[in-house]
PDB file of C-alpha atoms in Angstrom:
ATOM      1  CA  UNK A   1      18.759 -40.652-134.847  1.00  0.00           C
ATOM      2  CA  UNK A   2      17.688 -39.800-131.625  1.00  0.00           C
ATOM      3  CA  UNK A   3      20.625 -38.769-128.608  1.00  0.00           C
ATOM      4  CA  UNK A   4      21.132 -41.973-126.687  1.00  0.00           C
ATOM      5  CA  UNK A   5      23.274 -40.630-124.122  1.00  0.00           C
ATOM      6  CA  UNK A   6      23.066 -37.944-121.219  1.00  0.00           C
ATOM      7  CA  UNK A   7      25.132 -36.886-119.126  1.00  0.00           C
ATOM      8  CA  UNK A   8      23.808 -33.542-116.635  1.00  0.00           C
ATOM      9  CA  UNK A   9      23.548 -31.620-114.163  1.00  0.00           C
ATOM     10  CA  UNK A  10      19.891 -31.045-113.306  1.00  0.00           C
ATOM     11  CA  UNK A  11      19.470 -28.492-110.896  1.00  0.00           C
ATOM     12  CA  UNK A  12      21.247 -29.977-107.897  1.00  0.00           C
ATOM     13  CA  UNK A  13      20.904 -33.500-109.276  1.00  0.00           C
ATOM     14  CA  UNK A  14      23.479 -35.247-111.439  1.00  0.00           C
ATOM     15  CA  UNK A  15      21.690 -37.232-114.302  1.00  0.00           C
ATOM     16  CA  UNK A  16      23.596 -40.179-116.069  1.00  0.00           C
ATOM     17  CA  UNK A  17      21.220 -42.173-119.068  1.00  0.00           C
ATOM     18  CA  UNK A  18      21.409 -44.419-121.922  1.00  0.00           C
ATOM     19  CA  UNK A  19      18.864 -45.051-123.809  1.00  0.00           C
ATOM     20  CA  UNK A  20      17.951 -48.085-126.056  1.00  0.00           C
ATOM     21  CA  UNK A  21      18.946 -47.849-129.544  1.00  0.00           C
ATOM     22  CA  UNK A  22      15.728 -46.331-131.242  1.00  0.00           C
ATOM     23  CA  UNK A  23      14.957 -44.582-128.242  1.00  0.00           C
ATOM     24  CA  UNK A  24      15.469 -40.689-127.253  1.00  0.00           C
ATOM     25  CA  UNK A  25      17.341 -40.248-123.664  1.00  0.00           C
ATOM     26  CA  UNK A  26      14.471 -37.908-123.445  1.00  0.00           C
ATOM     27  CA  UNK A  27      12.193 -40.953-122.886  1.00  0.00           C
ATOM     28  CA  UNK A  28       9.700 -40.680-119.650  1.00  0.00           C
ATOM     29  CA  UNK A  29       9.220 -45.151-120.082  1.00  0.00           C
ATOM     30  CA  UNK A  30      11.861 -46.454-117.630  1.00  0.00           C
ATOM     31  CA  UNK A  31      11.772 -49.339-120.408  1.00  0.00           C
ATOM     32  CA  UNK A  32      13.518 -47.298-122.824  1.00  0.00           C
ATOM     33  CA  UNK A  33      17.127 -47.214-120.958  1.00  0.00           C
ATOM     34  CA  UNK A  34      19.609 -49.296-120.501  1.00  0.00           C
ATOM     35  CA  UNK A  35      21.681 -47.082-117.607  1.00  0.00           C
ATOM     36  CA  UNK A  36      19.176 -44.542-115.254  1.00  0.00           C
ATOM     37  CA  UNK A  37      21.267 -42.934-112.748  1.00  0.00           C
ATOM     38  CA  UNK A  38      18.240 -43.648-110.095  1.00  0.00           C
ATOM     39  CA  UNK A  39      18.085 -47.525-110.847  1.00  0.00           C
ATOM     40  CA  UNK A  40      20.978 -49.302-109.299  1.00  0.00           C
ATOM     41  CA  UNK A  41      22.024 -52.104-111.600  1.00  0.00           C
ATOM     42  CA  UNK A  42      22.454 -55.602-110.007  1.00  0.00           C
ATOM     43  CA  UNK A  43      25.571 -56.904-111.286  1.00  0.00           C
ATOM     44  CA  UNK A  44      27.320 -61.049-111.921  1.00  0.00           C
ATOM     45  CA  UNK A  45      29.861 -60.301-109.364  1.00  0.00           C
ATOM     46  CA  UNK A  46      30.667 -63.572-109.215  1.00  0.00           C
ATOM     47  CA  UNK A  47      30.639 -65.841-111.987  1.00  0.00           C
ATOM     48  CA  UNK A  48      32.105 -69.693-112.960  1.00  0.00           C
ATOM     49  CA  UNK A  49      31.963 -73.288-112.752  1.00  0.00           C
ATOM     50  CA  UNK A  50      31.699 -76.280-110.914  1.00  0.00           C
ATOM     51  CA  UNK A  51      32.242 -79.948-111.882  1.00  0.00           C
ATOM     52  CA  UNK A  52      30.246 -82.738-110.469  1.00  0.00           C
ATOM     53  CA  UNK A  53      30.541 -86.601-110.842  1.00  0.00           C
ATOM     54  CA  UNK A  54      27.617 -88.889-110.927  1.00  0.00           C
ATOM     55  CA  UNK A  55      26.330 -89.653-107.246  1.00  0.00           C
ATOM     56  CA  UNK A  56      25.043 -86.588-104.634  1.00  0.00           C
ATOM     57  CA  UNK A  57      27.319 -84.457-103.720  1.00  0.00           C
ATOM     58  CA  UNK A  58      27.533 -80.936-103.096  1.00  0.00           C
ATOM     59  CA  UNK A  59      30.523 -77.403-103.210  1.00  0.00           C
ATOM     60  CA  UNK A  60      31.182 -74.758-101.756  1.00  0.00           C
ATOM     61  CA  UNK A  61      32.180 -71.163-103.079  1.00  0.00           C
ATOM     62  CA  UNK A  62      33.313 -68.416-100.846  1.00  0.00           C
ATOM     63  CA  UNK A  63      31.463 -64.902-102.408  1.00  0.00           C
ATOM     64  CA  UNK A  64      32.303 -61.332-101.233  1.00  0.00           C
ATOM     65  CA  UNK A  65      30.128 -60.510 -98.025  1.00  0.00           C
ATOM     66  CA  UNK A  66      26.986 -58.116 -99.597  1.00  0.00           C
ATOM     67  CA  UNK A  67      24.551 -56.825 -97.105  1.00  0.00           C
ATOM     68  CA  UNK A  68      21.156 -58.402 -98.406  1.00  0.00           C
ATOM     69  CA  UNK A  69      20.153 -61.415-100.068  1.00  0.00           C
ATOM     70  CA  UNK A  70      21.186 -61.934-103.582  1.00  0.00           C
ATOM     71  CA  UNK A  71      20.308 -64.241-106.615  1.00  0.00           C
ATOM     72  CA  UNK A  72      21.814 -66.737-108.382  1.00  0.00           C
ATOM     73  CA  UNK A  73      21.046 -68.184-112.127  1.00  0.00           C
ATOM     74  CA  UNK A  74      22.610 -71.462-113.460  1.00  0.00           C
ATOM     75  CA  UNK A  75      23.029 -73.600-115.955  1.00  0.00           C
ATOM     76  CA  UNK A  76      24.267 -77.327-116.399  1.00  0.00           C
ATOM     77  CA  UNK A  77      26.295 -79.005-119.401  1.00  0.00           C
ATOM     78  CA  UNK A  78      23.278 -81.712-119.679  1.00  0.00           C
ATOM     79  CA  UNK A  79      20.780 -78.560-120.492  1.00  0.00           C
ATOM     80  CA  UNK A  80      19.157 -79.104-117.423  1.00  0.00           C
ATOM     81  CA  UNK A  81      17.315 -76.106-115.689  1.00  0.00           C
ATOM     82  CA  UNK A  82      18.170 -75.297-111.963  1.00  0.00           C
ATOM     83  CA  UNK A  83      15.425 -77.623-110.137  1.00  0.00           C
ATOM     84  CA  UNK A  84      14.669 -79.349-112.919  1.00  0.00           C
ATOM     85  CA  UNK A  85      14.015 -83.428-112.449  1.00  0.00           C
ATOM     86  CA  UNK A  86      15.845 -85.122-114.730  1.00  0.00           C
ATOM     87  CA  UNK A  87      14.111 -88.100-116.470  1.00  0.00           C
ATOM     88  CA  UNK A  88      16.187 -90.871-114.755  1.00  0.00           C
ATOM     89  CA  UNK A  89      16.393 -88.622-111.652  1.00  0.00           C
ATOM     90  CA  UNK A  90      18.883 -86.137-110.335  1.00  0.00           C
ATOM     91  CA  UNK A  91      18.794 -81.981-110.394  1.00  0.00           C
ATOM     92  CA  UNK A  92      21.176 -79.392-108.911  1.00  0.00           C
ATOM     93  CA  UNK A  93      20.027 -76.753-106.464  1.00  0.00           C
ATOM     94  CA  UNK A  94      21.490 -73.632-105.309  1.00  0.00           C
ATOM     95  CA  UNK A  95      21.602 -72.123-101.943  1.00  0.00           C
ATOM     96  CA  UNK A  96      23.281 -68.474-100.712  1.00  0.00           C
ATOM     97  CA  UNK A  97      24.286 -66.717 -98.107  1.00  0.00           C
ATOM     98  CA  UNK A  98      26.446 -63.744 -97.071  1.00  0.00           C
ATOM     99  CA  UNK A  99      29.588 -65.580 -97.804  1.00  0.00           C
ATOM    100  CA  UNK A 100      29.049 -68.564 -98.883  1.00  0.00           C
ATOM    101  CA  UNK A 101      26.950 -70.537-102.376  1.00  0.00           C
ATOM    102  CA  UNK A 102      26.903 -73.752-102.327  1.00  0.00           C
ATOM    103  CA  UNK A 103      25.460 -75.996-105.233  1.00  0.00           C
ATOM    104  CA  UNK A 104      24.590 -79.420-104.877  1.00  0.00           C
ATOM    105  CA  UNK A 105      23.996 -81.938-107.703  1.00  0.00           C
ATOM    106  CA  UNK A 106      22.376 -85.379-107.745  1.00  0.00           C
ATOM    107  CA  UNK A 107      22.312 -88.042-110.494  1.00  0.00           C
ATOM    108  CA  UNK A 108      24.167 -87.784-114.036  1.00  0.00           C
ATOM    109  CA  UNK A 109      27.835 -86.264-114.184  1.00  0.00           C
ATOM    110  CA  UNK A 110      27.569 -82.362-114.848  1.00  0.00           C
ATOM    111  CA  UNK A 111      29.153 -78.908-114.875  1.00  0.00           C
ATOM    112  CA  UNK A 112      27.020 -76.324-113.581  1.00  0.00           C
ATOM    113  CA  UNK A 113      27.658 -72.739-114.561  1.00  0.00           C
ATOM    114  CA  UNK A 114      26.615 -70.065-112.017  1.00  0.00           C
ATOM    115  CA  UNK A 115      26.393 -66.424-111.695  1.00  0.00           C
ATOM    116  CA  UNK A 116      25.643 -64.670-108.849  1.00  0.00           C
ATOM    117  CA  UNK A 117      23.841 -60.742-108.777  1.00  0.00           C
ATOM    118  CA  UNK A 118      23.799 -58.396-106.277  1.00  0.00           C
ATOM    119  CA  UNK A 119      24.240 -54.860-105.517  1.00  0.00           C
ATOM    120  CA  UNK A 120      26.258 -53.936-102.174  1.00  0.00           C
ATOM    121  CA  UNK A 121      24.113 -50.894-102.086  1.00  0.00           C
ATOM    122  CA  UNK A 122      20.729 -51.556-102.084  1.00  0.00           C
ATOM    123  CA  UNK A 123      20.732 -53.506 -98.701  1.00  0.00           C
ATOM    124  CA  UNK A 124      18.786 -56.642 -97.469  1.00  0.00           C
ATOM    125  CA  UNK A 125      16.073 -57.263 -99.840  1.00  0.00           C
TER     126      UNK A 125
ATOM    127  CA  UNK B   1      44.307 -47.152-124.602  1.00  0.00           C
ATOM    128  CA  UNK B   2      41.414 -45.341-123.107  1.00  0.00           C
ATOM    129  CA  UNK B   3      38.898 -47.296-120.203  1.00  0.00           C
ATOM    130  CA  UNK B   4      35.404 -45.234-121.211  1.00  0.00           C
ATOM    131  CA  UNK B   5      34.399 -44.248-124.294  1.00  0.00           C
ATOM    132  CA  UNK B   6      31.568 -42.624-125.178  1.00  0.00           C
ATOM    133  CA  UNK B   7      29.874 -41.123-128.232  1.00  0.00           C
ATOM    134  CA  UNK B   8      30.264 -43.199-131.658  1.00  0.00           C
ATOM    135  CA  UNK B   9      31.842 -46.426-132.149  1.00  0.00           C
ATOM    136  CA  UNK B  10      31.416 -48.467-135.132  1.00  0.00           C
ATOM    137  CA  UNK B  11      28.452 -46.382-136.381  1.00  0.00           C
ATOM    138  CA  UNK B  12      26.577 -46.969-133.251  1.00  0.00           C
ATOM    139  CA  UNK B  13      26.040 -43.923-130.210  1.00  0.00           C
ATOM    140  CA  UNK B  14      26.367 -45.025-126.751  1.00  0.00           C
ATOM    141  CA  UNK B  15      29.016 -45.883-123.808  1.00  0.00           C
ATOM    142  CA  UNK B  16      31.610 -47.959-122.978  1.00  0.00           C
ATOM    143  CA  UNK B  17      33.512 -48.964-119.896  1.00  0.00           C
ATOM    144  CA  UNK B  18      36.175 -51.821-120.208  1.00  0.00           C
ATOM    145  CA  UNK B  19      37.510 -54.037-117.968  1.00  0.00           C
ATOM    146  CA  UNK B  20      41.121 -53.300-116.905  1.00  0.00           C
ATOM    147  CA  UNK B  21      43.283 -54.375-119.455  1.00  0.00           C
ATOM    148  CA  UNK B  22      40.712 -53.906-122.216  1.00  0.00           C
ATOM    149  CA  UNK B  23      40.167 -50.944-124.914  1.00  0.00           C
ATOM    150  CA  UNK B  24      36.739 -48.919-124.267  1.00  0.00           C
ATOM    151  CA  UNK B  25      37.174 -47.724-127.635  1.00  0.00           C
ATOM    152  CA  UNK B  26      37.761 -51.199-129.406  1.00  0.00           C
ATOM    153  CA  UNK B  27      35.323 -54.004-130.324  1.00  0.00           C
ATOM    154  CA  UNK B  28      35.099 -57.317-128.871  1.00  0.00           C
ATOM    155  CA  UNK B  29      37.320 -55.963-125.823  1.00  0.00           C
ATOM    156  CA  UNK B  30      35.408 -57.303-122.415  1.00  0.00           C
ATOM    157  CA  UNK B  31      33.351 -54.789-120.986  1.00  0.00           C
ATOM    158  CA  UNK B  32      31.987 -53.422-117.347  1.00  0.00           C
ATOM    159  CA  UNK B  33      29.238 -51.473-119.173  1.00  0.00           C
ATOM    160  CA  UNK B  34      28.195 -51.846-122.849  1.00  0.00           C
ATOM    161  CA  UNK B  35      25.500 -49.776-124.260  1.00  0.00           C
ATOM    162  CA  UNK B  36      24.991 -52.399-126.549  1.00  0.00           C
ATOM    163  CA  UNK B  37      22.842 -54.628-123.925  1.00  0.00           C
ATOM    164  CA  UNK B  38      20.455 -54.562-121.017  1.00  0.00           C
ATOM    165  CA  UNK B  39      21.307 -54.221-117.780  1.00  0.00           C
ATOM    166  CA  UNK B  40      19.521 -55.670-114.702  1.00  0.00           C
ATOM    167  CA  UNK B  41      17.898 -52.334-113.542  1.00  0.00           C
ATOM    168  CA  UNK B  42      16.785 -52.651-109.910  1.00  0.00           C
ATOM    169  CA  UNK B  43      12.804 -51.343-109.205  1.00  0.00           C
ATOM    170  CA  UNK B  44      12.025 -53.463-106.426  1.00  0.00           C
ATOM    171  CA  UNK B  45      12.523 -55.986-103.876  1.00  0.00           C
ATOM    172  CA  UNK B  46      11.221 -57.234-100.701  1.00  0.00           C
ATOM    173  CA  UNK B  47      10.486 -60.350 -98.317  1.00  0.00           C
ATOM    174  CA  UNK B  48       7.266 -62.051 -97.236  1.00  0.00           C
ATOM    175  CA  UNK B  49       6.580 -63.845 -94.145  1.00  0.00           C
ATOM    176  CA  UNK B  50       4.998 -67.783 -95.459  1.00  0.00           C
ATOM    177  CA  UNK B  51       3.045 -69.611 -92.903  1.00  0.00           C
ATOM    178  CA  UNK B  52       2.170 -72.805 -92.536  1.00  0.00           C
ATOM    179  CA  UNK B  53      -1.623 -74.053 -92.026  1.00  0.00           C
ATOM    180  CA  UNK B  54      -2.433 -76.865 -89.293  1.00  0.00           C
ATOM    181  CA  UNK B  55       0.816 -79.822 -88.975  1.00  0.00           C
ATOM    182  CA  UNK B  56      -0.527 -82.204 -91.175  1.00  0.00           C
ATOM    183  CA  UNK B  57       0.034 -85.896 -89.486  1.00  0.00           C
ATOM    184  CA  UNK B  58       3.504 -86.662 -91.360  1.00  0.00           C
ATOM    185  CA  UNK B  59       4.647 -83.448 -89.546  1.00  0.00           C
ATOM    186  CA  UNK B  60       4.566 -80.970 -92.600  1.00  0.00           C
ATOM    187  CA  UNK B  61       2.508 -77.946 -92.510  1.00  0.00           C
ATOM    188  CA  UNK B  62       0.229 -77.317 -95.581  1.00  0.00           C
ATOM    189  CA  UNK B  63       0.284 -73.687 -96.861  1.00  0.00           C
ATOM    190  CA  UNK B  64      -2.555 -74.314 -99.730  1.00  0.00           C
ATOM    191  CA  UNK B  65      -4.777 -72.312 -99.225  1.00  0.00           C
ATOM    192  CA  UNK B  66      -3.344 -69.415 -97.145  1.00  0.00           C
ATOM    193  CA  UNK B  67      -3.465 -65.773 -98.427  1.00  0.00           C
ATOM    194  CA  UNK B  68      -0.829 -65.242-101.495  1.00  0.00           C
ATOM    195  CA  UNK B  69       1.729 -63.025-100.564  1.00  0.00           C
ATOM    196  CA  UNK B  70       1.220 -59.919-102.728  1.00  0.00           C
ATOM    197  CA  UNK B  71       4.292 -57.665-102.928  1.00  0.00           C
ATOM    198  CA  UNK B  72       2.950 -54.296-104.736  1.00  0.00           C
ATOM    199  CA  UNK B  73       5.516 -51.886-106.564  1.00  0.00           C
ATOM    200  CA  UNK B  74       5.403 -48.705-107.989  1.00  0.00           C
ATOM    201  CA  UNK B  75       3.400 -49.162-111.322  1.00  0.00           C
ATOM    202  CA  UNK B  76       5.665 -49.738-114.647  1.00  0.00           C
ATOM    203  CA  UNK B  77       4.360 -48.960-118.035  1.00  0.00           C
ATOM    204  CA  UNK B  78       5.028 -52.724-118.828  1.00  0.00           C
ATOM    205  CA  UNK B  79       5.582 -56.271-117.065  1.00  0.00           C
ATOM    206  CA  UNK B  80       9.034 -56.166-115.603  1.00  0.00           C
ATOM    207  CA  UNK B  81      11.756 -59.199-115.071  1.00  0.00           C
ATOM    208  CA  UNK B  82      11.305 -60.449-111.695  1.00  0.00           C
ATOM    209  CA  UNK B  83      12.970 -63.238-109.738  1.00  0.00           C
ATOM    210  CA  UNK B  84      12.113 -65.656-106.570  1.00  0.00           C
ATOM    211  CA  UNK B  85      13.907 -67.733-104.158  1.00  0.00           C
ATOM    212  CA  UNK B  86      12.845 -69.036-100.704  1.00  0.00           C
ATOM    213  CA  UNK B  87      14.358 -69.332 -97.336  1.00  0.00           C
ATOM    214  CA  UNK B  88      13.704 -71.667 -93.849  1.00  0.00           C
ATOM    215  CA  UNK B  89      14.899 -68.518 -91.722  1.00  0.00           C
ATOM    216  CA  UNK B  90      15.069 -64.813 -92.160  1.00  0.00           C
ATOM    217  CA  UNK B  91      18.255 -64.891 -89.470  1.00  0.00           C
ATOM    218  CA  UNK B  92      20.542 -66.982 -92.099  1.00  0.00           C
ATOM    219  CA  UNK B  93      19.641 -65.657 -94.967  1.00  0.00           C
ATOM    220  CA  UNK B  94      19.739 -68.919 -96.476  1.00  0.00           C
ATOM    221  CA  UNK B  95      18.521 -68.785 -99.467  1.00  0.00           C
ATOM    222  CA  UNK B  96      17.159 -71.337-102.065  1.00  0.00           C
ATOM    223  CA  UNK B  97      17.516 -71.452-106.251  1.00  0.00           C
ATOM    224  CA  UNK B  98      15.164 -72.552-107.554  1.00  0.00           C
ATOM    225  CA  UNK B  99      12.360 -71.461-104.642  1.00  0.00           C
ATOM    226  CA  UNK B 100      11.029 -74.739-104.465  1.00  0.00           C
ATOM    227  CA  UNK B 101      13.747 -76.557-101.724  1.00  0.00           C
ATOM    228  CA  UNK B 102      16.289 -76.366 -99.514  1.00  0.00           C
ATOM    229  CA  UNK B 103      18.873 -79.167 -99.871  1.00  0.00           C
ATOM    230  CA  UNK B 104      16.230 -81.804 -97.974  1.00  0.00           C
ATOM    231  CA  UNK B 105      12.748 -81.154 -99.883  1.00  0.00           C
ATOM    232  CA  UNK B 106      11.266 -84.368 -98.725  1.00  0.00           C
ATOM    233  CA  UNK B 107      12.306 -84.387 -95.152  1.00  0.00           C
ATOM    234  CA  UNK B 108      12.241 -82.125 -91.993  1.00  0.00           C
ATOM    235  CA  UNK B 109      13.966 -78.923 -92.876  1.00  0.00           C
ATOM    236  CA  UNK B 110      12.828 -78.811 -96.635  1.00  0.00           C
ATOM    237  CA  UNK B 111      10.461 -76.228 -98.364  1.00  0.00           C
ATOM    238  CA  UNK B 112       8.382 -77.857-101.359  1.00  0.00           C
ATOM    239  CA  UNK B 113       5.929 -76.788-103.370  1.00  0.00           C
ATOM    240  CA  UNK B 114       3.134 -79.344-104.055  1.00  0.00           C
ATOM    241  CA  UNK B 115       3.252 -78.175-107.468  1.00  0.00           C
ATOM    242  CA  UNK B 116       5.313 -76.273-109.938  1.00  0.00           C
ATOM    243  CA  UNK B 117       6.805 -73.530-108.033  1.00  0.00           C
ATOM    244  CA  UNK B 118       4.577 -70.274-109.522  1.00  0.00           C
ATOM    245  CA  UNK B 119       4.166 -66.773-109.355  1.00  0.00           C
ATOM    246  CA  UNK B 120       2.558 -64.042-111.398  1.00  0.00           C
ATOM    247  CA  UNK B 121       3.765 -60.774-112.684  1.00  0.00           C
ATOM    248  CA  UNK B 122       1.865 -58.124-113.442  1.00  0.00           C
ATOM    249  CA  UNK B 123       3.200 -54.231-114.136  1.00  0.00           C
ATOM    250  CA  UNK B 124       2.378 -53.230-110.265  1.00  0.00           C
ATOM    251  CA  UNK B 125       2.555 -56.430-108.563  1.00  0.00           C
ATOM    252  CA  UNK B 126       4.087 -60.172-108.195  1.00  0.00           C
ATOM    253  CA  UNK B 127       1.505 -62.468-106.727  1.00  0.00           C
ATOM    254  CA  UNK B 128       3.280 -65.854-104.872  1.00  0.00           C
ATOM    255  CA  UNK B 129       0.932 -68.805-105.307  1.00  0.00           C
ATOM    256  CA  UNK B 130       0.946 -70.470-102.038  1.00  0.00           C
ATOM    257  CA  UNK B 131       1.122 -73.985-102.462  1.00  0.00           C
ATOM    258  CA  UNK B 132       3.800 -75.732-100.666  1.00  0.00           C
ATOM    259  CA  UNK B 133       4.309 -77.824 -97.707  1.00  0.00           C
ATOM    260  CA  UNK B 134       6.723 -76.667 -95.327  1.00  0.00           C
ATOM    261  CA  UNK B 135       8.649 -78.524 -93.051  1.00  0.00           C
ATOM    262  CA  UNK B 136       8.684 -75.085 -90.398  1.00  0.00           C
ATOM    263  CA  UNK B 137       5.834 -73.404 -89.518  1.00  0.00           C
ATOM    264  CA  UNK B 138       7.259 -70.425 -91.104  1.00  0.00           C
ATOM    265  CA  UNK B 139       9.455 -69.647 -94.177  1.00  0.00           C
ATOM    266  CA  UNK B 140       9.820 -66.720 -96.332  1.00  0.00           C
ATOM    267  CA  UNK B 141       9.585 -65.446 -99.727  1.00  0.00           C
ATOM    268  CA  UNK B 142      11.937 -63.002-101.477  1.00  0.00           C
ATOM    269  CA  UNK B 143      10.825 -61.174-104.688  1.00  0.00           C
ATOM    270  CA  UNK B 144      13.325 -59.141-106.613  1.00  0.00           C
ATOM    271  CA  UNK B 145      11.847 -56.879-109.676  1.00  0.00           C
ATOM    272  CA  UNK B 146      13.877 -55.113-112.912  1.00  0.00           C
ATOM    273  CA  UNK B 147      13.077 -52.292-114.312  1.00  0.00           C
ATOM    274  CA  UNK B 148      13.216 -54.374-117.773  1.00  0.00           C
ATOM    275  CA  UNK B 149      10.449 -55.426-120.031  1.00  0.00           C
ATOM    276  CA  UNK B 150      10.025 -58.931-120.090  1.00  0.00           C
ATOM    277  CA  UNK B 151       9.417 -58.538-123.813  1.00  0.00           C
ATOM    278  CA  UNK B 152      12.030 -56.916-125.994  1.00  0.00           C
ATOM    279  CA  UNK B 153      15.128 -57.711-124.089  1.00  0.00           C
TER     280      UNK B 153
END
């Protein structure tokens, strides 16, 4: 079974790794961890739901201010993708700032589910 | 009750860091960090300047046919997970999900894509076809890459 997990001092440089089951913490294929202490991880740091009846109409969710642009992934209780047109119309979109995402939905009653990923230390994007 | 655990738990090796309230060393506990899945490893990420072509009479500006914004990374031994929004302004950081529209896509203010929003990833590179109309003579593109294979998640 090969050592999945490594935690060092190299040198001057502190060295924190977890490998994929299967594969040795020894690895030089960034693929083959799951936790490289020079890879920041982008994190859900805000997750949840929203509600919508039929019609247009659109919410808004105060986030945590981050310093660069982060990314959002969603989905709806109808199985509809983010952007996708529904067959007798409607979609939900998603739109983000610093402080604020707000989702708006059009057509058939749904509940969107939304995550949002960032990392406060990487910066603007 | 201990918050990290690391070493063996339930015949597997790895770490463990559970929310407060929750049992590192327990199953089914939630969890901060679990060596049982992926992570979203950051490689990469950048914006891109899109421009417009000549107004076209409605008052939209084409971009078909304009260079496609390239953003280059350091190589990967395989073809990451990358993601792509849009914005009308770099000073609001106003940013779209999918990267096809703003809240108006037919009307002044909107971003859309003429057809299915698309961009290719390659294990150096993401490659932004540029076919939209654009209701600005400039936009821009954000590109975020992961250090995870696309396959084998």
């Amino acid at each position: 079974m090969p050592e999945r997990v490594l935690i060092e001092l190299d040198g001057s440089s502190p060295r924190f790794r977890i490998s994929r089951p299967g594969k040795s913490v020894f690895s030089t294929n960034v693929g083959d961890f799951l936790i490289r202490e020079d890879m920041p991880v982008y994190r859900a740091f805000v997750n949840g739901s929203r509600s919508f009846s039929s019609g247009t109409s659109s919410t808004n969710v105060t986030i945590p201010s981050i310093s660069g642009p982060v990314f959002v992934v969603a989905r709806a209780s109808d199985g509809l993708a983010m952007g996708q047109q529904a067959q007798f119309g409607g979609y939900y979109v998603a739109m983000v700032n610093n402080t604020t995402l707000n989702i708006r939905n059009e057509g058939a009653a749904r509940t969107i589910f939304y995550s949002v990923f960032g990392n406060q230390l990487l910066g603007g994007a | 009750m201990s918050r990290v655990h690391i070493g063996e738990k339930g015949g597997r090796i790895g770490a463990w860091i559970s929310a407060p309230g929750n049992d590192a060393s327990s199953e089914g506990g939630r969890m901060l960090l679990n060596s049982d899945f992926d992570n979203l490893k950051h490689h990469y990420s950048d914006r891109r300047a899109i421009t417009g072509g000549d107004p076209a009479p409605e008052g939209f500006y084409y971009g078909a046919g304009m260079v496609d914004p390239v953003f280059s990374f350091p190589p990967l031994p395989f073809v990451p997970l990358a993601f792509m929004a849009t914005a009308r302004q770099i000073t609001d950081y106003t940013v779209s999900f999918p990267p096809m529209s703003n809240y108006n896509p037919s009307g002044p203010g909107g971003i859309t894509f003429i057809g299915t929003p698309k961009f290719t990833v390659y294990n150096n590179r993401v490659v932004v076809e540029n076919q939209f109309e654009i209701w600005d003579a400039q936009a821009w593109c954000y590109v975020w890459v992961f250090a995870n294979p696309i396959e084998g998640l």
